[in-house]
mmCIF file with all atom_site columns, C-alpha atoms in Angstrom:
data_model
loop_
_atom_site.group_PDB
_atom_site.id
_atom_site.type_symbol
_atom_site.label_atom_id
_atom_site.label_alt_id
_atom_site.label_comp_id
_atom_site.label_asym_id
_atom_site.label_entity_id
_atom_site.label_seq_id
_atom_site.pdbx_PDB_ins_code
_atom_site.Cartn_x
_atom_site.Cartn_y
_atom_site.Cartn_z
_atom_site.occupancy
_atom_site.B_iso_or_equiv
_atom_site.pdbx_formal_charge
_atom_site.auth_seq_id
_atom_site.auth_comp_id
_atom_site.auth_asym_id
_atom_site.auth_atom_id
_atom_site.pdbx_PDB_model_num
ATOM 1   C CA . UNK A 1 1   ? 164.554 73.859  124.461 1.00 89.00 ? 1   UNK A CA 1
ATOM 2   C CA . UNK A 1 2   ? 163.484 77.668  125.602 1.00 84.00 ? 2   UNK A CA 1
ATOM 3   C CA . UNK A 1 3   ? 167.499 78.929  124.581 1.00 88.00 ? 3   UNK A CA 1
ATOM 4   C CA . UNK A 1 4   ? 166.901 77.373  121.406 1.00 92.00 ? 4   UNK A CA 1
ATOM 5   C CA . UNK A 1 5   ? 163.552 79.446  120.523 1.00 91.00 ? 5   UNK A CA 1
ATOM 6   C CA . UNK A 1 6   ? 165.183 83.139  122.008 1.00 87.00 ? 6   UNK A CA 1
ATOM 7   C CA . UNK A 1 7   ? 168.183 82.305  119.977 1.00 90.00 ? 7   UNK A CA 1
ATOM 8   C CA . UNK A 1 8   ? 166.535 81.111  116.576 1.00 94.00 ? 8   UNK A CA 1
ATOM 9   C CA . UNK A 1 9   ? 164.025 84.084  117.294 1.00 92.00 ? 9   UNK A CA 1
ATOM 10  C CA . UNK A 1 10  ? 161.018 82.023  116.890 1.00 93.00 ? 10  UNK A CA 1
ATOM 11  C CA . UNK A 1 11  ? 160.067 83.769  120.458 1.00 91.00 ? 11  UNK A CA 1
ATOM 12  C CA . UNK A 1 12  ? 160.913 87.037  121.816 1.00 89.00 ? 12  UNK A CA 1
ATOM 13  C CA . UNK A 1 13  ? 160.207 87.696  125.619 1.00 85.00 ? 13  UNK A CA 1
ATOM 14  C CA . UNK A 1 14  ? 159.170 91.366  126.303 1.00 83.00 ? 14  UNK A CA 1
ATOM 15  C CA . UNK A 1 15  ? 161.644 94.114  126.915 1.00 80.00 ? 15  UNK A CA 1
ATOM 16  C CA . UNK A 1 16  ? 161.137 93.654  130.885 1.00 76.00 ? 16  UNK A CA 1
ATOM 17  C CA . UNK A 1 17  ? 161.914 90.778  130.685 1.00 81.00 ? 17  UNK A CA 1
ATOM 18  C CA . UNK A 1 18  ? 165.209 90.671  128.294 1.00 81.00 ? 18  UNK A CA 1
ATOM 19  C CA . UNK A 1 19  ? 166.200 93.686  130.857 1.00 78.00 ? 19  UNK A CA 1
ATOM 20  C CA . UNK A 1 20  ? 165.617 91.896  134.215 1.00 77.00 ? 20  UNK A CA 1
ATOM 21  C CA . UNK A 1 21  ? 166.012 87.908  133.844 1.00 81.00 ? 21  UNK A CA 1
ATOM 22  C CA . UNK A 1 22  ? 169.494 87.209  135.440 1.00 82.00 ? 22  UNK A CA 1
ATOM 23  C CA . UNK A 1 23  ? 169.751 90.335  137.723 1.00 81.00 ? 23  UNK A CA 1
ATOM 24  C CA . UNK A 1 24  ? 169.093 90.497  141.138 1.00 81.00 ? 24  UNK A CA 1
ATOM 25  C CA . UNK A 1 25  ? 166.012 92.064  140.601 1.00 74.00 ? 25  UNK A CA 1
ATOM 26  C CA . UNK A 1 26  ? 164.171 89.845  138.226 1.00 72.00 ? 26  UNK A CA 1
ATOM 27  C CA . UNK A 1 27  ? 161.166 91.705  137.222 1.00 75.00 ? 27  UNK A CA 1
ATOM 28  C CA . UNK A 1 28  ? 159.760 90.031  134.345 1.00 78.00 ? 28  UNK A CA 1
ATOM 29  C CA . UNK A 1 29  ? 156.065 91.954  133.827 1.00 81.00 ? 29  UNK A CA 1
ATOM 30  C CA . UNK A 1 30  ? 155.637 94.179  131.088 1.00 81.00 ? 30  UNK A CA 1
ATOM 31  C CA . UNK A 1 31  ? 152.551 96.359  132.112 1.00 89.00 ? 31  UNK A CA 1
ATOM 32  C CA . UNK A 1 32  ? 150.619 97.487  135.379 1.00 92.00 ? 32  UNK A CA 1
ATOM 33  C CA . UNK A 1 33  ? 147.460 98.061  135.430 1.00 96.00 ? 33  UNK A CA 1
ATOM 34  C CA . UNK A 1 34  ? 145.966 99.931  138.737 1.00 96.00 ? 34  UNK A CA 1
ATOM 35  C CA . UNK A 1 35  ? 143.063 101.826 139.710 1.00 98.00 ? 35  UNK A CA 1
ATOM 36  C CA . UNK A 1 36  ? 143.309 104.819 141.617 1.00 98.00 ? 36  UNK A CA 1
ATOM 37  C CA . UNK A 1 37  ? 141.112 105.345 144.802 1.00 98.00 ? 37  UNK A CA 1
ATOM 38  C CA . UNK A 1 38  ? 139.645 109.102 145.828 1.00 97.00 ? 38  UNK A CA 1
ATOM 39  C CA . UNK A 1 39  ? 142.035 109.934 148.612 1.00 96.00 ? 39  UNK A CA 1
ATOM 40  C CA . UNK A 1 40  ? 145.617 111.380 148.721 1.00 96.00 ? 40  UNK A CA 1
ATOM 41  C CA . UNK A 1 41  ? 147.081 108.143 150.575 1.00 97.00 ? 41  UNK A CA 1
ATOM 42  C CA . UNK A 1 42  ? 145.660 106.174 147.246 1.00 97.00 ? 42  UNK A CA 1
ATOM 43  C CA . UNK A 1 43  ? 146.854 108.714 144.975 1.00 98.00 ? 43  UNK A CA 1
ATOM 44  C CA . UNK A 1 44  ? 150.026 109.320 146.069 1.00 98.00 ? 44  UNK A CA 1
ATOM 45  C CA . UNK A 1 45  ? 150.768 105.618 146.790 1.00 98.00 ? 45  UNK A CA 1
ATOM 46  C CA . UNK A 1 46  ? 149.871 105.697 143.180 1.00 97.00 ? 46  UNK A CA 1
ATOM 47  C CA . UNK A 1 47  ? 152.572 107.447 142.023 1.00 97.00 ? 47  UNK A CA 1
ATOM 48  C CA . UNK A 1 48  ? 155.024 106.194 144.356 1.00 97.00 ? 48  UNK A CA 1
ATOM 49  C CA . UNK A 1 49  ? 154.263 102.788 142.869 1.00 95.00 ? 49  UNK A CA 1
ATOM 50  C CA . UNK A 1 50  ? 154.193 104.033 139.287 1.00 94.00 ? 50  UNK A CA 1
ATOM 51  C CA . UNK A 1 51  ? 158.133 105.524 139.752 1.00 94.00 ? 51  UNK A CA 1
ATOM 52  C CA . UNK A 1 52  ? 158.614 101.697 141.384 1.00 91.00 ? 52  UNK A CA 1
ATOM 53  C CA . UNK A 1 53  ? 157.546 99.792  139.056 1.00 89.00 ? 53  UNK A CA 1
ATOM 54  C CA . UNK A 1 54  ? 158.746 101.868 135.785 1.00 88.00 ? 54  UNK A CA 1
ATOM 55  C CA . UNK A 1 55  ? 162.268 101.973 137.456 1.00 86.00 ? 55  UNK A CA 1
ATOM 56  C CA . UNK A 1 56  ? 162.225 97.963  136.393 1.00 81.00 ? 56  UNK A CA 1
ATOM 57  C CA . UNK A 1 57  ? 160.856 98.785  132.595 1.00 79.00 ? 57  UNK A CA 1
ATOM 58  C CA . UNK A 1 58  ? 157.320 98.196  133.626 1.00 83.00 ? 58  UNK A CA 1
ATOM 59  C CA . UNK A 1 59  ? 154.341 99.903  131.473 1.00 88.00 ? 59  UNK A CA 1
ATOM 60  C CA . UNK A 1 60  ? 151.447 101.294 133.737 1.00 94.00 ? 60  UNK A CA 1
ATOM 61  C CA . UNK A 1 61  ? 148.159 102.055 133.546 1.00 97.00 ? 61  UNK A CA 1
ATOM 62  C CA . UNK A 1 62  ? 146.242 103.985 135.952 1.00 98.00 ? 62  UNK A CA 1
ATOM 63  C CA . UNK A 1 63  ? 142.426 104.037 135.833 1.00 99.00 ? 63  UNK A CA 1
ATOM 64  C CA . UNK A 1 64  ? 141.432 107.665 137.447 1.00 99.00 ? 64  UNK A CA 1
ATOM 65  C CA . UNK A 1 65  ? 138.094 107.458 137.222 1.00 98.00 ? 65  UNK A CA 1
ATOM 66  C CA . UNK A 1 66  ? 137.122 106.900 140.941 1.00 98.00 ? 66  UNK A CA 1
ATOM 67  C CA . UNK A 1 67  ? 138.949 110.409 142.015 1.00 98.00 ? 67  UNK A CA 1
ATOM 68  C CA . UNK A 1 68  ? 136.208 112.777 142.384 1.00 97.00 ? 68  UNK A CA 1
ATOM 69  C CA . UNK A 1 69  ? 136.358 115.712 139.555 1.00 98.00 ? 69  UNK A CA 1
ATOM 70  C CA . UNK A 1 70  ? 137.204 119.692 139.733 1.00 97.00 ? 70  UNK A CA 1
ATOM 71  C CA . UNK A 1 71  ? 134.739 121.342 142.326 1.00 97.00 ? 71  UNK A CA 1
ATOM 72  C CA . UNK A 1 72  ? 133.510 118.401 144.142 1.00 97.00 ? 72  UNK A CA 1
ATOM 73  C CA . UNK A 1 73  ? 133.256 119.167 147.940 1.00 97.00 ? 73  UNK A CA 1
ATOM 74  C CA . UNK A 1 74  ? 135.943 117.225 150.258 1.00 95.00 ? 74  UNK A CA 1
ATOM 75  C CA . UNK A 1 75  ? 134.364 116.891 153.656 1.00 92.00 ? 75  UNK A CA 1
ATOM 76  C CA . UNK A 1 76  ? 137.586 116.301 155.832 1.00 92.00 ? 76  UNK A CA 1
ATOM 77  C CA . UNK A 1 77  ? 138.675 120.161 154.740 1.00 94.00 ? 77  UNK A CA 1
ATOM 78  C CA . UNK A 1 78  ? 135.160 121.913 153.392 1.00 96.00 ? 78  UNK A CA 1
ATOM 79  C CA . UNK A 1 79  ? 137.254 122.612 150.323 1.00 96.00 ? 79  UNK A CA 1
ATOM 80  C CA . UNK A 1 80  ? 136.887 121.846 146.463 1.00 97.00 ? 80  UNK A CA 1
ATOM 81  C CA . UNK A 1 81  ? 138.467 119.462 144.269 1.00 97.00 ? 81  UNK A CA 1
ATOM 82  C CA . UNK A 1 82  ? 141.326 120.242 141.808 1.00 96.00 ? 82  UNK A CA 1
ATOM 83  C CA . UNK A 1 83  ? 139.618 117.336 140.113 1.00 97.00 ? 83  UNK A CA 1
ATOM 84  C CA . UNK A 1 84  ? 141.747 114.566 138.510 1.00 98.00 ? 84  UNK A CA 1
ATOM 85  C CA . UNK A 1 85  ? 144.441 116.774 135.990 1.00 97.00 ? 85  UNK A CA 1
ATOM 86  C CA . UNK A 1 86  ? 146.577 118.054 138.410 1.00 96.00 ? 86  UNK A CA 1
ATOM 87  C CA . UNK A 1 87  ? 147.121 114.762 139.819 1.00 98.00 ? 87  UNK A CA 1
ATOM 88  C CA . UNK A 1 88  ? 147.867 113.351 136.593 1.00 97.00 ? 88  UNK A CA 1
ATOM 89  C CA . UNK A 1 89  ? 150.563 115.879 135.990 1.00 96.00 ? 89  UNK A CA 1
ATOM 90  C CA . UNK A 1 90  ? 152.582 114.864 138.656 1.00 96.00 ? 90  UNK A CA 1
ATOM 91  C CA . UNK A 1 91  ? 152.120 110.812 137.064 1.00 97.00 ? 91  UNK A CA 1
ATOM 92  C CA . UNK A 1 92  ? 153.649 112.536 133.823 1.00 95.00 ? 92  UNK A CA 1
ATOM 93  C CA . UNK A 1 93  ? 156.359 114.369 135.475 1.00 94.00 ? 93  UNK A CA 1
ATOM 94  C CA . UNK A 1 94  ? 157.469 111.198 137.490 1.00 94.00 ? 94  UNK A CA 1
ATOM 95  C CA . UNK A 1 95  ? 157.295 108.909 134.285 1.00 92.00 ? 95  UNK A CA 1
ATOM 96  C CA . UNK A 1 96  ? 159.771 111.179 132.782 1.00 91.00 ? 96  UNK A CA 1
ATOM 97  C CA . UNK A 1 97  ? 162.242 111.640 135.818 1.00 91.00 ? 97  UNK A CA 1
ATOM 98  C CA . UNK A 1 98  ? 162.050 108.215 136.250 1.00 90.00 ? 98  UNK A CA 1
ATOM 99  C CA . UNK A 1 99  ? 163.383 106.664 133.340 1.00 79.00 ? 99  UNK A CA 1
ATOM 100 C CA . UNK A 1 100 ? 163.178 102.861 133.540 1.00 75.00 ? 100 UNK A CA 1
ATOM 101 C CA . UNK A 1 101 ? 166.654 102.791 134.848 1.00 70.00 ? 101 UNK A CA 1
ATOM 102 C CA . UNK A 1 102 ? 168.282 104.199 131.981 1.00 75.00 ? 102 UNK A CA 1
ATOM 103 C CA . UNK A 1 103 ? 167.224 102.135 129.452 1.00 75.00 ? 103 UNK A CA 1
ATOM 104 C CA . UNK A 1 104 ? 164.259 103.611 127.743 1.00 77.00 ? 104 UNK A CA 1
ATOM 105 C CA . UNK A 1 105 ? 161.607 106.703 128.485 1.00 82.00 ? 105 UNK A CA 1
ATOM 106 C CA . UNK A 1 106 ? 158.900 105.776 131.183 1.00 83.00 ? 106 UNK A CA 1
ATOM 107 C CA . UNK A 1 107 ? 155.641 105.113 129.805 1.00 89.00 ? 107 UNK A CA 1
ATOM 108 C CA . UNK A 1 108 ? 152.392 105.486 131.284 1.00 94.00 ? 108 UNK A CA 1
ATOM 109 C CA . UNK A 1 109 ? 148.615 105.562 130.556 1.00 97.00 ? 109 UNK A CA 1
ATOM 110 C CA . UNK A 1 110 ? 145.932 107.195 132.209 1.00 98.00 ? 110 UNK A CA 1
ATOM 111 C CA . UNK A 1 111 ? 142.166 106.134 131.587 1.00 98.00 ? 111 UNK A CA 1
ATOM 112 C CA . UNK A 1 112 ? 138.872 107.886 132.819 1.00 98.00 ? 112 UNK A CA 1
ATOM 113 C CA . UNK A 1 113 ? 135.354 106.940 132.083 1.00 98.00 ? 113 UNK A CA 1
ATOM 114 C CA . UNK A 1 114 ? 133.416 109.222 129.695 1.00 98.00 ? 114 UNK A CA 1
ATOM 115 C CA . UNK A 1 115 ? 130.684 109.866 132.126 1.00 98.00 ? 115 UNK A CA 1
ATOM 116 C CA . UNK A 1 116 ? 133.601 111.611 134.706 1.00 98.00 ? 116 UNK A CA 1
ATOM 117 C CA . UNK A 1 117 ? 132.793 115.454 134.907 1.00 98.00 ? 117 UNK A CA 1
ATOM 118 C CA . UNK A 1 118 ? 136.342 116.070 134.513 1.00 98.00 ? 118 UNK A CA 1
ATOM 119 C CA . UNK A 1 119 ? 136.315 113.956 130.726 1.00 98.00 ? 119 UNK A CA 1
ATOM 120 C CA . UNK A 1 120 ? 136.208 117.378 128.852 1.00 96.00 ? 120 UNK A CA 1
ATOM 121 C CA . UNK A 1 121 ? 139.537 118.370 130.609 1.00 96.00 ? 121 UNK A CA 1
ATOM 122 C CA . UNK A 1 122 ? 141.208 115.194 130.615 1.00 97.00 ? 122 UNK A CA 1
ATOM 123 C CA . UNK A 1 123 ? 140.518 114.660 126.337 1.00 96.00 ? 123 UNK A CA 1
ATOM 124 C CA . UNK A 1 124 ? 142.968 118.063 126.147 1.00 94.00 ? 124 UNK A CA 1
ATOM 125 C CA . UNK A 1 125 ? 145.897 117.212 128.622 1.00 94.00 ? 125 UNK A CA 1
ATOM 126 C CA . UNK A 1 126 ? 148.424 116.444 125.309 1.00 92.00 ? 126 UNK A CA 1
ATOM 127 C CA . UNK A 1 127 ? 147.443 119.650 123.430 1.00 91.00 ? 127 UNK A CA 1
ATOM 128 C CA . UNK A 1 128 ? 150.088 121.895 122.987 1.00 91.00 ? 128 UNK A CA 1
ATOM 129 C CA . UNK A 1 129 ? 147.648 124.967 123.758 1.00 91.00 ? 129 UNK A CA 1
ATOM 130 C CA . UNK A 1 130 ? 146.377 125.808 127.395 1.00 89.00 ? 130 UNK A CA 1
ATOM 131 C CA . UNK A 1 131 ? 148.069 126.570 131.439 1.00 88.00 ? 131 UNK A CA 1
ATOM 132 C CA . UNK A 1 132 ? 150.876 123.621 130.511 1.00 89.00 ? 132 UNK A CA 1
ATOM 133 C CA . UNK A 1 133 ? 150.399 123.420 134.502 1.00 88.00 ? 133 UNK A CA 1
ATOM 134 C CA . UNK A 1 134 ? 147.116 121.156 133.028 1.00 89.00 ? 134 UNK A CA 1
ATOM 135 C CA . UNK A 1 135 ? 149.022 119.372 130.308 1.00 93.00 ? 135 UNK A CA 1
ATOM 136 C CA . UNK A 1 136 ? 150.687 116.210 130.120 1.00 93.00 ? 136 UNK A CA 1
ATOM 137 C CA . UNK A 1 137 ? 152.854 115.474 126.737 1.00 92.00 ? 137 UNK A CA 1
ATOM 138 C CA . UNK A 1 138 ? 154.418 112.898 128.116 1.00 92.00 ? 138 UNK A CA 1
ATOM 139 C CA . UNK A 1 139 ? 151.524 110.555 128.744 1.00 94.00 ? 139 UNK A CA 1
ATOM 140 C CA . UNK A 1 140 ? 149.170 108.412 127.099 1.00 94.00 ? 140 UNK A CA 1
ATOM 141 C CA . UNK A 1 141 ? 145.259 108.833 127.408 1.00 95.00 ? 141 UNK A CA 1
ATOM 142 C CA . UNK A 1 142 ? 142.521 106.376 127.068 1.00 94.00 ? 142 UNK A CA 1
#
């Protein structure tokens, strides 16, 4: 019955389902939404998770709101945070580097609440002007 639905185009599964069904790695979900916590282990763990999920054609959405803003105090080092944007550049470049198994380019969206102190710079991430180290041309933002 399911075969008839698919073959008659009455139902179409998501792209990851089509790519991965019947393979040794049967990751069939389309999208993965996560919240990144405010510590390096969580930040780079999320980037690693993004890479592994993207490898099998999963789309990614990360909420970066908990990560401290530019200039915020870092208790452990007594330094100041560089904010969310430099980490988003790494996420952007990871999505480009891990291209969903050669089938299509990686897809990632970063979310930041409007009250976050980095929101103004966040809204300019996709602009063609400014410091390229603080731009993410391949990432969606919301």
